[in-house]
Coordinates of C-alpha atoms in Angstrom, one line a residue:
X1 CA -14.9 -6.5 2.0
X2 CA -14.3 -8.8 -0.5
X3 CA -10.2 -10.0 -0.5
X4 CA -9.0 -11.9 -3.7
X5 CA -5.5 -13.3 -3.6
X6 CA -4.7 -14.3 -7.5
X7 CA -1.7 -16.5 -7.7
X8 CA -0.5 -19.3 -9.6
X9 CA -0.3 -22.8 -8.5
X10 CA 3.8 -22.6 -8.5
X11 CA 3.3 -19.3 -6.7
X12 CA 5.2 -19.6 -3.7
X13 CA 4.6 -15.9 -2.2
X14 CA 1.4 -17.0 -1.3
X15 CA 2.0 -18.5 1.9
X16 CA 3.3 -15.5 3.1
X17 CA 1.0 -13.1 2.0
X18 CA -1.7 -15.3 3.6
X19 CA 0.0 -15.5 6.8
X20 CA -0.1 -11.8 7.0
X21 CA -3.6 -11.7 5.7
X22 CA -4.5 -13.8 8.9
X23 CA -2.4 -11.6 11.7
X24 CA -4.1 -9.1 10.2
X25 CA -7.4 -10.5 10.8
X26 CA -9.0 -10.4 7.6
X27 CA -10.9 -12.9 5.5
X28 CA -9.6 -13.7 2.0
X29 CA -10.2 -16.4 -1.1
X30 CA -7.6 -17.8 -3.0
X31 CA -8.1 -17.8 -6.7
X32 CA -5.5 -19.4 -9.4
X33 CA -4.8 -17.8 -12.5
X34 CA -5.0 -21.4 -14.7
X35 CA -8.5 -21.2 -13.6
X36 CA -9.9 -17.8 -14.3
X37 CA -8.2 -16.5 -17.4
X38 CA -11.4 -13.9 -17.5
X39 CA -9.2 -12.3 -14.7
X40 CA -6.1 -12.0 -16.5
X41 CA -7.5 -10.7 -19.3
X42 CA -9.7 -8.2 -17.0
X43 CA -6.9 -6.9 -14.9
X44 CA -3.9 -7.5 -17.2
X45 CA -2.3 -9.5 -14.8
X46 CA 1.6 -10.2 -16.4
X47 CA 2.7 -11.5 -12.9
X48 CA 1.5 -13.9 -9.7
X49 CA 0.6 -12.7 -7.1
X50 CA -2.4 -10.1 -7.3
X51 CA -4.4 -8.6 -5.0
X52 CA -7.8 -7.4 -5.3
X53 CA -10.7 -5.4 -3.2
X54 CA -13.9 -5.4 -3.9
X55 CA -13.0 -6.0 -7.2
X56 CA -10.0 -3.4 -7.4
X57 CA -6.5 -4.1 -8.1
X58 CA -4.9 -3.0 -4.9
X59 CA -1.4 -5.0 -5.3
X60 CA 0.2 -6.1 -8.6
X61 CA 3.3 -7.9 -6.9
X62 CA 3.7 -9.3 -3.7
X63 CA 3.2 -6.4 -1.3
X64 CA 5.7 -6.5 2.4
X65 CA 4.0 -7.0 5.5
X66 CA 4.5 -3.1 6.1
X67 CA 2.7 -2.4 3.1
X68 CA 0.1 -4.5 3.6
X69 CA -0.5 -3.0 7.2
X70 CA -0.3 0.5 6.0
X71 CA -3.0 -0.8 3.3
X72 CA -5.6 -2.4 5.5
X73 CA -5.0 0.7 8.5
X74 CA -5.8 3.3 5.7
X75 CA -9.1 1.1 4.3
X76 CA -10.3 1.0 8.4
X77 CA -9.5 5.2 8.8
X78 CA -11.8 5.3 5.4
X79 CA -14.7 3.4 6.8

């Protein structure tokens, strides 16, 4: 599983949502927006942060620790 956290540089949701991405035990790159306008333009991203899995937009804003658990629970019942 491929985990891409999109954010700005100013971003500062990100140290959360990476906190939770590490109690949660899953691996995860962190991409900036300035650097990939290709994703912007791909996923119409209007707002930092973004979340994507294997390459799909699973979170447009930055999602609670609840709903990231209930995310990652319902991707393990899947596999």
């Amino acid at each position: 599983m491929r985990i891409q956290l999109l954010v700005t540089r100013e971003d500062f949701s990100a140290a959360n949502i990476e906190r939770e991405f590490r109690e949660l035990g899953v691996g995860y790159q962190v991409d900036y927006l300035e650097d990939h306008p290709d994703l912007i333009a791909r996923y119409n991203i209007r707002h930092s942060p973004a979340i994507l899995i294997d390459g799909e937009l699973a979170f447009r804003h930055p999602p609670s620790d609840r709903e990231m658990r209930d995310y990652f629970h319902q991707l393990k019942l899947r596999h």
